[in-house]
Coordinates of C-alpha atoms in Angstrom, one line a residue:
Chain S
X1 CA 95.3 93.8 123.6
X2 CA 93.6 91.3 121.4
X3 CA 95.8 88.3 120.7
X4 CA 93.8 86.7 117.8
X5 CA 96.0 85.7 114.9
X6 CA 94.7 87.2 111.7
X7 CA 97.4 86.2 109.3
X8 CA 99.8 83.3 109.4
X9 CA 102.8 82.7 107.1
X10 CA 104.2 79.2 107.5
X11 CA 107.5 77.9 106.1
X12 CA 107.7 80.5 103.3
X13 CA 110.7 80.1 101.0
X14 CA 111.4 81.9 97.8
X15 CA 114.1 81.2 95.3
X16 CA 114.5 83.3 92.1
X17 CA 115.6 81.1 89.3
X18 CA 117.6 82.7 86.5
X19 CA 120.2 81.6 83.9
X20 CA 122.9 83.3 85.9
X21 CA 122.1 81.0 88.9
X22 CA 119.5 80.7 91.5
X23 CA 119.1 83.2 94.3
X24 CA 117.5 82.3 97.6
X25 CA 115.7 85.3 98.9
X26 CA 113.7 83.8 101.8
X27 CA 114.4 80.6 103.7
X28 CA 111.7 78.9 105.7
X29 CA 110.1 82.0 107.4
X30 CA 107.1 81.4 109.6
X31 CA 105.4 84.2 111.5
X32 CA 102.0 85.1 113.0
X33 CA 100.4 88.5 112.7
X34 CA 97.9 89.4 115.4
X35 CA 94.8 91.4 114.8
X36 CA 95.2 95.2 115.0
X37 CA 98.9 95.1 115.9
X38 CA 101.6 97.2 114.4
X39 CA 104.2 94.6 113.3
X40 CA 107.5 95.7 112.0
X41 CA 109.7 93.5 109.8
X42 CA 113.2 94.7 110.3
X43 CA 116.2 93.6 108.3
X44 CA 119.3 94.9 106.4
X45 CA 118.8 96.3 102.9
X46 CA 118.1 93.8 100.1
X47 CA 117.6 91.0 102.6
X48 CA 114.3 89.8 101.2
X49 CA 111.8 91.3 103.5
X50 CA 110.2 93.2 100.7
X51 CA 109.8 90.0 98.8
X52 CA 108.1 88.5 101.8
X53 CA 105.7 91.4 101.8
X54 CA 105.0 91.0 98.1
X55 CA 104.3 87.3 98.8
X56 CA 101.8 88.2 101.5
X57 CA 100.2 90.8 99.1
X58 CA 99.9 88.1 96.4
X59 CA 102.2 90.0 93.9
X60 CA 104.8 87.3 94.0
X61 CA 104.4 83.6 94.4
X62 CA 106.3 81.8 97.1
X63 CA 108.4 78.8 96.0
X64 CA 107.0 76.9 99.0
X65 CA 105.0 77.6 102.1
X66 CA 101.5 78.9 102.7
X67 CA 99.8 82.2 103.8
X68 CA 96.5 81.9 105.7
X69 CA 94.2 84.8 106.3
X70 CA 91.6 84.2 109.1
X71 CA 92.5 80.5 108.9
X72 CA 91.9 80.2 105.2
X73 CA 94.8 79.8 102.8
X74 CA 95.1 82.6 100.2
X75 CA 96.7 82.9 96.8
X76 CA 97.0 86.0 94.6
X77 CA 95.9 89.4 95.7
X78 CA 93.1 89.8 98.3
X79 CA 90.6 92.6 98.9
X80 CA 91.4 92.4 102.6
X81 CA 95.0 93.3 102.1
X82 CA 96.1 96.7 100.9
X83 CA 99.6 97.9 100.1
X84 CA 101.6 101.2 100.6
X85 CA 104.4 101.2 98.2
X86 CA 107.9 102.7 98.8
X87 CA 107.8 104.6 95.5
X88 CA 104.2 105.5 96.2
X89 CA 103.0 104.1 92.9
X90 CA 100.4 106.9 92.5
X91 CA 98.8 107.2 89.2
X92 CA 100.1 110.5 87.8
X93 CA 97.1 110.9 85.6
X94 CA 94.6 110.9 88.5
X95 CA 94.1 113.6 91.1
X96 CA 94.7 112.8 94.8
X97 CA 91.0 112.1 95.2
X98 CA 90.8 109.8 92.2
X99 CA 94.0 107.9 93.4
X100 CA 92.4 107.3 96.8
X101 CA 89.2 106.1 95.1
X102 CA 90.7 103.3 93.0
X103 CA 90.2 100.5 95.5
X104 CA 86.5 101.2 95.7
X105 CA 86.2 102.0 92.0
X106 CA 87.5 98.6 91.0
X107 CA 85.1 97.0 93.5
X108 CA 82.3 98.8 91.6
X109 CA 81.3 101.2 94.4
X110 CA 79.2 104.1 93.0
X111 CA 81.0 107.3 92.4
X112 CA 79.2 109.4 95.0
X113 CA 79.7 106.8 97.8
X114 CA 83.4 106.3 97.1
X115 CA 84.0 110.0 96.9
X116 CA 82.6 110.3 100.4
X117 CA 85.0 107.6 101.7
X118 CA 88.0 109.0 99.8
X119 CA 87.2 112.5 101.2
X120 CA 87.2 111.1 104.8
X121 CA 90.6 109.5 104.4
X122 CA 92.2 112.4 102.6
X123 CA 91.2 114.5 105.6
X124 CA 92.5 111.9 108.0
X125 CA 95.9 112.1 106.4
X126 CA 95.8 115.9 106.4
X127 CA 95.3 116.6 102.7
X128 CA 92.0 118.5 102.9
X129 CA 92.3 121.1 100.1
X130 CA 94.5 119.0 97.9
X131 CA 91.7 116.7 96.5
X132 CA 92.1 118.0 93.0
X133 CA 95.9 118.2 92.9
X134 CA 97.8 115.8 90.6
X135 CA 100.7 113.9 92.2
X136 CA 103.2 116.0 90.2
X137 CA 102.2 119.0 92.3
X138 CA 102.6 117.2 95.6
X139 CA 105.7 116.9 97.8
X140 CA 107.2 113.5 98.6
X141 CA 105.6 113.4 102.0
X142 CA 102.2 114.4 100.6
X143 CA 102.4 111.8 97.9
X144 CA 103.0 109.1 100.5
X145 CA 100.0 110.5 102.5
X146 CA 97.9 109.9 99.4
X147 CA 99.3 106.4 99.3
X148 CA 98.3 105.8 102.9
X149 CA 94.8 107.2 102.3
X150 CA 94.5 105.0 99.2
X151 CA 95.3 101.9 101.2
X152 CA 92.9 102.8 104.0
X153 CA 90.1 103.7 101.6
X154 CA 90.1 100.2 100.1
X155 CA 88.9 99.2 103.6
X156 CA 91.3 96.3 104.1
X157 CA 91.9 94.3 107.3
X158 CA 95.6 94.4 106.8
X159 CA 97.8 97.2 105.6
X160 CA 101.2 96.3 104.2
X161 CA 103.8 99.1 104.2
X162 CA 107.0 98.6 102.3
X163 CA 109.5 101.1 103.6
X164 CA 107.0 103.8 102.9
X165 CA 109.2 106.6 104.3
X166 CA 112.4 105.2 102.8
X167 CA 112.5 107.8 100.0
X168 CA 111.8 110.8 102.3
X169 CA 114.3 113.2 103.8
X170 CA 115.0 112.8 107.5
X171 CA 112.8 115.5 108.8
X172 CA 109.8 114.5 106.7
X173 CA 110.4 111.0 107.8
X174 CA 110.1 111.8 111.5
X175 CA 106.9 113.7 111.0
X176 CA 105.4 110.9 108.9
X177 CA 106.3 108.4 111.6
X178 CA 104.3 110.4 114.0
X179 CA 101.5 110.9 111.5
X180 CA 101.2 107.2 110.7
X181 CA 100.7 106.4 114.4
X182 CA 98.1 109.1 114.8
X183 CA 96.2 107.7 111.8
X184 CA 96.6 104.2 113.1
X185 CA 95.3 105.1 116.5
X186 CA 92.2 106.7 114.9
X187 CA 91.6 103.9 112.4
X188 CA 93.1 100.9 113.9
X189 CA 94.0 98.1 111.4
X190 CA 96.6 95.4 111.4
X191 CA 99.8 96.9 110.0
X192 CA 102.8 95.0 108.7
X193 CA 105.6 97.6 108.2
X194 CA 108.9 96.8 106.5
X195 CA 111.9 98.9 107.3
X196 CA 115.7 98.8 107.5
X197 CA 115.8 101.6 110.0
X198 CA 116.1 100.4 113.7
X199 CA 115.1 103.7 115.2
X200 CA 111.9 103.7 113.1
X201 CA 111.2 100.1 114.0
X202 CA 111.4 100.8 117.7
X203 CA 109.4 104.0 117.4
X204 CA 106.5 102.4 115.6
X205 CA 106.3 98.7 116.4
X206 CA 104.2 96.7 118.9
X207 CA 106.4 93.9 117.9
X208 CA 109.5 93.7 115.8
X209 CA 110.6 90.6 113.8
X210 CA 114.3 90.9 112.9
X211 CA 115.6 89.1 109.8
X212 CA 119.0 87.9 108.9
X213 CA 120.8 88.9 105.7
X214 CA 119.8 87.2 102.5
X215 CA 118.4 84.6 102.4
X216 CA 116.0 86.1 105.0
X217 CA 115.4 84.0 108.0
X218 CA 113.7 85.1 111.3
X219 CA 116.5 86.0 113.6
X220 CA 114.8 87.3 116.7
X221 CA 111.5 88.7 117.8
X222 CA 111.1 91.7 120.2
X223 CA 107.9 92.5 122.1
X224 CA 107.8 96.2 122.6
X225 CA 104.5 96.4 124.6
X226 CA 106.5 97.5 127.6
X227 CA 107.2 100.8 125.8
X228 CA 104.3 103.2 126.3
X229 CA 103.1 105.4 123.4
X230 CA 103.9 108.1 122.4
X231 CA 107.5 107.0 122.5
X232 CA 110.5 109.1 123.0
X233 CA 113.6 108.7 120.9
X234 CA 115.9 109.5 123.8
X235 CA 114.0 107.6 126.6
X236 CA 116.6 105.3 128.3
X237 CA 114.4 102.2 127.7
X238 CA 114.0 103.1 124.1
X239 CA 117.7 103.5 123.7
X240 CA 118.4 100.2 125.5
X241 CA 116.1 98.3 123.1
X242 CA 117.5 100.1 120.1
X243 CA 121.1 99.2 121.1
X244 CA 120.1 95.6 121.8
X245 CA 118.6 95.3 118.3
X246 CA 121.5 97.1 116.6
X247 CA 124.0 94.7 118.4
X248 CA 122.1 91.8 116.8
X249 CA 122.1 93.4 113.4
X250 CA 124.6 92.3 110.8
X251 CA 126.0 95.2 108.9
X252 CA 124.9 94.9 105.3
X253 CA 127.4 95.7 102.7
X254 CA 125.2 97.5 100.2
Chain F
X1 CA 109.9 142.7 81.3
X2 CA 109.6 139.4 79.5
X3 CA 112.9 138.0 80.8
X4 CA 111.3 137.7 84.2
X5 CA 109.4 134.5 83.3
X6 CA 112.3 132.9 81.5
X7 CA 114.5 130.8 83.9
X8 CA 117.3 130.8 81.3
X9 CA 117.5 134.5 81.6
X10 CA 117.9 134.8 85.3
X11 CA 121.3 136.1 86.6
X12 CA 122.3 136.9 83.0
X13 CA 124.1 140.1 82.1
X14 CA 122.4 142.6 79.8
X15 CA 124.6 142.0 76.8
X16 CA 123.8 138.3 77.0
X17 CA 120.1 139.0 77.1
X18 CA 120.3 141.3 74.1
X19 CA 122.4 138.7 72.2
X20 CA 119.9 136.0 73.1
X21 CA 116.9 137.8 71.6
X22 CA 118.7 139.7 68.8
X23 CA 120.7 136.8 67.3
X24 CA 117.8 134.8 65.8
X25 CA 116.5 138.0 64.1
X26 CA 120.0 138.7 62.8
X27 CA 120.2 135.2 61.4
X28 CA 116.8 135.6 59.7
X29 CA 117.9 139.0 58.2
X30 CA 121.2 137.5 57.0
X31 CA 119.3 134.7 55.3
X32 CA 117.1 137.2 53.5
X33 CA 120.1 139.3 52.5
X34 CA 121.8 136.1 51.1
X35 CA 118.6 135.2 49.3
X36 CA 118.3 138.7 47.9
X37 CA 122.0 138.7 46.8
X38 CA 121.6 135.3 45.0
X39 CA 118.4 136.4 43.3
X40 CA 119.8 139.8 42.3
X41 CA 122.9 138.3 40.8
X42 CA 120.7 137.2 37.9
X43 CA 122.5 133.9 37.4
X44 CA 119.6 131.9 38.8
X45 CA 115.9 132.2 38.2
X46 CA 115.3 132.6 41.9
X47 CA 112.8 135.4 42.7
X48 CA 113.8 138.0 45.2
X49 CA 112.2 137.7 48.7
X50 CA 110.0 140.7 47.9
X51 CA 108.7 139.1 44.7
X52 CA 108.0 135.9 46.6
X53 CA 106.1 137.8 49.2
X54 CA 104.2 139.8 46.7
X55 CA 103.3 136.6 44.9
X56 CA 102.2 135.1 48.2
X57 CA 99.5 137.7 48.5
X58 CA 98.4 138.0 44.9
X59 CA 98.2 134.2 44.5
X60 CA 95.2 134.1 46.8
X61 CA 93.2 136.2 44.4
X62 CA 94.1 134.3 41.2
X63 CA 93.6 130.7 40.2
X64 CA 96.0 127.7 39.5
X65 CA 94.6 125.0 37.3
X66 CA 91.3 126.7 37.3
X67 CA 91.0 126.5 41.1
X68 CA 91.7 129.2 43.7
X69 CA 94.7 128.8 46.0
X70 CA 92.5 128.0 49.0
X71 CA 91.2 124.9 47.2
X72 CA 94.7 123.5 46.8
X73 CA 95.5 124.1 50.4
X74 CA 92.2 122.6 51.5
X75 CA 92.8 119.4 49.3
X76 CA 96.1 118.8 50.9
X77 CA 94.8 119.3 54.4
X78 CA 91.8 117.1 53.7
X79 CA 94.0 114.3 52.4
X80 CA 96.4 114.3 55.4
X81 CA 93.6 114.7 57.9
X82 CA 91.6 111.8 56.4
X83 CA 94.6 109.6 56.4
X84 CA 95.5 110.6 60.0
X85 CA 92.0 110.0 61.3
X86 CA 91.8 106.6 59.7
X87 CA 95.3 105.7 61.0
X88 CA 94.6 106.9 64.5
X89 CA 91.3 105.1 64.6
X90 CA 92.8 101.8 63.4
X91 CA 96.5 102.2 64.4
X92 CA 96.1 103.1 68.1
X93 CA 93.8 100.2 69.0
X94 CA 96.0 97.9 66.9
X95 CA 99.2 99.0 68.6
X96 CA 97.7 98.9 72.0
X97 CA 96.3 95.4 71.3
X98 CA 99.8 94.3 70.2
X99 CA 101.3 95.6 73.4
X100 CA 98.5 94.3 75.6
X101 CA 97.9 90.8 74.3
X102 CA 100.6 88.2 73.8
X103 CA 98.7 86.1 71.3
X104 CA 97.7 89.1 69.2
X105 CA 101.4 90.2 69.3
X106 CA 102.6 86.8 68.3
X107 CA 100.3 86.7 65.3
X108 CA 100.6 90.2 63.9
X109 CA 104.1 91.4 64.9
X110 CA 106.1 89.4 62.2
X111 CA 103.8 90.6 59.4
X112 CA 104.0 94.1 60.7
X113 CA 107.8 94.1 60.9
X114 CA 108.0 93.0 57.3
X115 CA 105.7 95.7 56.0
X116 CA 107.1 98.5 58.2
X117 CA 110.4 99.1 56.4
X118 CA 108.8 99.5 53.0
X119 CA 108.7 103.2 52.1
X120 CA 105.1 104.5 51.6
X121 CA 106.0 105.7 48.1
X122 CA 106.9 102.1 47.1
X123 CA 103.2 101.3 47.3
X124 CA 102.4 103.6 44.5
X125 CA 102.4 101.0 41.6
X126 CA 100.3 98.5 43.6
X127 CA 97.8 101.1 44.8
X128 CA 97.5 102.7 41.4
X129 CA 96.7 99.2 40.0
X130 CA 94.1 98.4 42.7
X131 CA 92.5 101.8 43.4
X132 CA 93.3 103.8 40.2
X133 CA 94.8 107.2 40.3
X134 CA 92.0 108.8 42.2
X135 CA 91.7 110.3 45.7
X136 CA 91.4 106.9 47.4
X137 CA 94.7 105.7 46.1
X138 CA 96.4 108.9 47.3
X139 CA 94.9 108.6 50.7
X140 CA 96.0 104.9 51.0
X141 CA 99.6 105.9 50.2
X142 CA 99.5 108.6 52.9
X143 CA 98.0 106.0 55.3
X144 CA 101.0 103.8 54.7
X145 CA 103.1 106.7 55.8
X146 CA 101.3 107.7 59.0
X147 CA 100.0 104.3 60.2
X148 CA 103.4 102.8 61.1
X149 CA 104.7 105.4 63.6
X150 CA 101.3 105.5 65.3
X151 CA 101.2 101.7 65.7
X152 CA 104.8 101.5 66.8
X153 CA 104.5 104.2 69.4
X154 CA 101.2 102.9 70.8
X155 CA 102.8 99.4 71.0
X156 CA 106.0 100.7 72.7
X157 CA 103.9 102.9 75.0
X158 CA 102.0 99.9 76.3
X159 CA 105.0 97.7 76.7
X160 CA 106.8 100.4 78.7
X161 CA 104.2 100.9 81.4
X162 CA 106.1 100.7 84.7
X163 CA 105.6 97.4 86.5
X164 CA 104.6 99.2 89.7
X165 CA 101.5 100.5 87.9
X166 CA 100.3 96.9 87.3
X167 CA 101.2 96.0 90.9
X168 CA 99.1 98.9 92.2
X169 CA 96.2 97.8 90.0
X170 CA 96.5 94.2 91.1
X171 CA 96.6 95.1 94.8
X172 CA 93.5 97.3 94.5
X173 CA 91.5 94.8 92.6
X174 CA 91.6 96.1 89.0
X175 CA 90.0 93.7 86.6
X176 CA 91.4 93.1 83.1
X177 CA 89.4 96.0 81.6
X178 CA 90.1 98.4 84.5
X179 CA 93.8 97.6 83.9
X180 CA 93.5 98.4 80.2
X181 CA 91.4 101.5 80.2
X182 CA 92.3 102.9 83.6
X183 CA 96.0 102.1 83.9
X184 CA 97.6 101.1 80.6
X185 CA 96.0 103.6 78.3
X186 CA 96.6 106.7 80.4
X187 CA 100.1 105.5 81.1
X188 CA 100.9 105.3 77.4
X189 CA 99.1 108.4 76.2
X190 CA 102.3 110.3 76.1
X191 CA 103.9 107.8 73.7
X192 CA 100.8 107.6 71.6
X193 CA 100.9 111.4 71.1
X194 CA 104.6 111.3 70.3
X195 CA 103.7 108.8 67.6
X196 CA 101.0 111.0 66.1
X197 CA 103.4 113.9 66.0
X198 CA 106.0 111.9 64.1
X199 CA 103.2 110.7 61.8
X200 CA 102.1 114.2 61.0
X201 CA 105.7 115.1 60.0
X202 CA 106.1 112.0 57.8
X203 CA 102.6 112.5 56.5
X204 CA 103.4 115.8 54.9
X205 CA 106.2 114.2 53.1
X206 CA 104.0 111.5 51.6
X207 CA 101.2 114.0 50.8
X208 CA 103.7 116.1 48.8
X209 CA 105.1 113.1 47.0
X210 CA 101.7 111.7 46.1
X211 CA 100.5 115.0 44.8
X212 CA 103.7 115.5 42.8
X213 CA 103.3 112.1 41.2
X214 CA 99.7 112.4 39.9
X215 CA 97.3 115.0 41.0
X216 CA 95.5 118.0 39.7
X217 CA 95.3 119.7 43.1
X218 CA 97.1 120.2 46.4
X219 CA 100.2 121.9 47.5
X220 CA 102.5 119.3 46.0
X221 CA 100.8 119.9 42.7
X222 CA 101.5 123.6 43.1
X223 CA 105.2 123.0 43.6
X224 CA 105.3 120.6 40.7
X225 CA 103.4 123.2 38.6
X226 CA 105.9 125.9 39.6
X227 CA 108.7 123.6 38.5
X228 CA 107.2 122.7 35.2
X229 CA 106.2 126.3 34.3
X230 CA 109.5 127.8 35.4
X231 CA 107.5 129.6 38.0
X232 CA 109.8 129.4 41.0
X233 CA 107.7 131.9 43.0
X234 CA 104.8 129.5 43.0
X235 CA 107.1 126.7 44.3
X236 CA 108.4 128.9 47.0
X237 CA 104.9 129.9 48.0
X238 CA 104.0 126.2 48.2
X239 CA 107.0 125.5 50.5
X240 CA 106.0 128.4 52.7
X241 CA 102.4 127.1 53.0
X242 CA 103.7 123.7 54.1
X243 CA 105.8 125.4 56.8
X244 CA 102.8 127.4 58.1
X245 CA 100.5 124.4 58.0
X246 CA 103.1 122.2 59.7
X247 CA 103.4 124.7 62.5
X248 CA 99.6 125.0 62.8
X249 CA 99.3 121.2 63.0
X250 CA 102.0 121.0 65.7
X251 CA 100.3 123.6 67.8
X252 CA 96.9 121.9 67.3
X253 CA 98.2 118.6 68.6
X254 CA 99.9 120.2 71.5
X255 CA 96.6 121.9 72.4
X256 CA 94.7 118.6 72.0
X257 CA 97.3 116.8 74.2
X258 CA 97.0 119.4 76.9
X259 CA 93.3 119.1 76.9
X260 CA 93.4 115.3 77.1
X261 CA 96.2 115.1 79.7
X262 CA 95.4 117.8 82.3
X263 CA 97.8 116.2 84.8
X264 CA 100.8 117.3 82.7
X265 CA 99.9 121.0 82.9
X266 CA 102.2 123.2 85.0

């Protein structure tokens, strides 16, 4: 596996200032993301991992610290980084096809060309035949497939996924986990995947970075390259790692 | 059977279904009987429902103030539509600009908030002075009535666009104009239409008032004429026409909204 570092976060801290007092969300987090790896950021609910993802995406400014992409520091949003939102964030006034197209549309790619790309990714996520459906007519799992296709179609180097399956029911969640790995193996990109679900993290990740409770600090890193894919939820080694991580996890009182 | 498509009617007993469909008719009949009783008692000048209905048909063949009925209806509709089109054309961009641009909002909102509570009719003396008693003056008064809800709703619609819609736009590289026309406007279309609907309702009120005050045409003039000439049937016919036109307008805007917002169709 390629070991080249594509994205580096160094000494990121984030404090939210408000009249009711300051709140530290992230405290001195540094991490490297390697090209084409599936990196999982795991932590208890509300711990600040989503804030970290928003900082990498350029939607939120860090209080201190820097993000470098391919060795160059970045600020604000970047065309090499796409985002899959937990609440999908599909535009309800656009069809599935038009939603997938937006990244290319805003870049000024001609309609015919972007239609072709969008079609390819809609088919990749298994939504052939739903091109002209509006989000309202799609199920939760299908909406998130559109969200994934939209992120891919923007042709980024890095895909950020913020608990993308968090709002789905358990069964859909399992099938989406399988689906995302299938898509990723066909169109390999660097993925940074945020979740609070340990099983999901072990099933998906090449590497897991575990965070503490708020303020988020890096607690431990797990290399899962020893687990072959496709993984099995009841494989002894899978269960061993899962237990190890869960023993390290602080129980969040939500 | 019709009840098959009505979710309210599923798993309902037959007496309930009969009651559901019969009771509105019964209420209407009761209303007509009450009307008939009051009119027949002879203590009021109220025409009977039958007389009113008869007048409704004969009125179309005669003239009022030397003009046929259709002319009066047309004049009212023309006034309200002119005022609406001008208000939509100016008010929607104005409201959107107030919601979209902080500087624009800071400059115009205070003035707007001061003018907003003034009832449209209160402008009559000023407008009469400036524009005379002609058609322009009347349309200006109606504009004062319909402009405000259109601006307020467009403005609110824009400020209520969910934050995630902006985040999605930013992540996928939307420039300022993409954000305005591709994200903010479609997100707030619903609120803008709600504003136009409110405006139409309020608009009829102002049309009537302006026609009652000083006009030789329009439905408001008919009602006033009915009052002055002790011709209550004419006034009732006028009221009925407003009801019908109001319903036509409401359906027209629903139709327009469905055409413009295909994503909201079932």
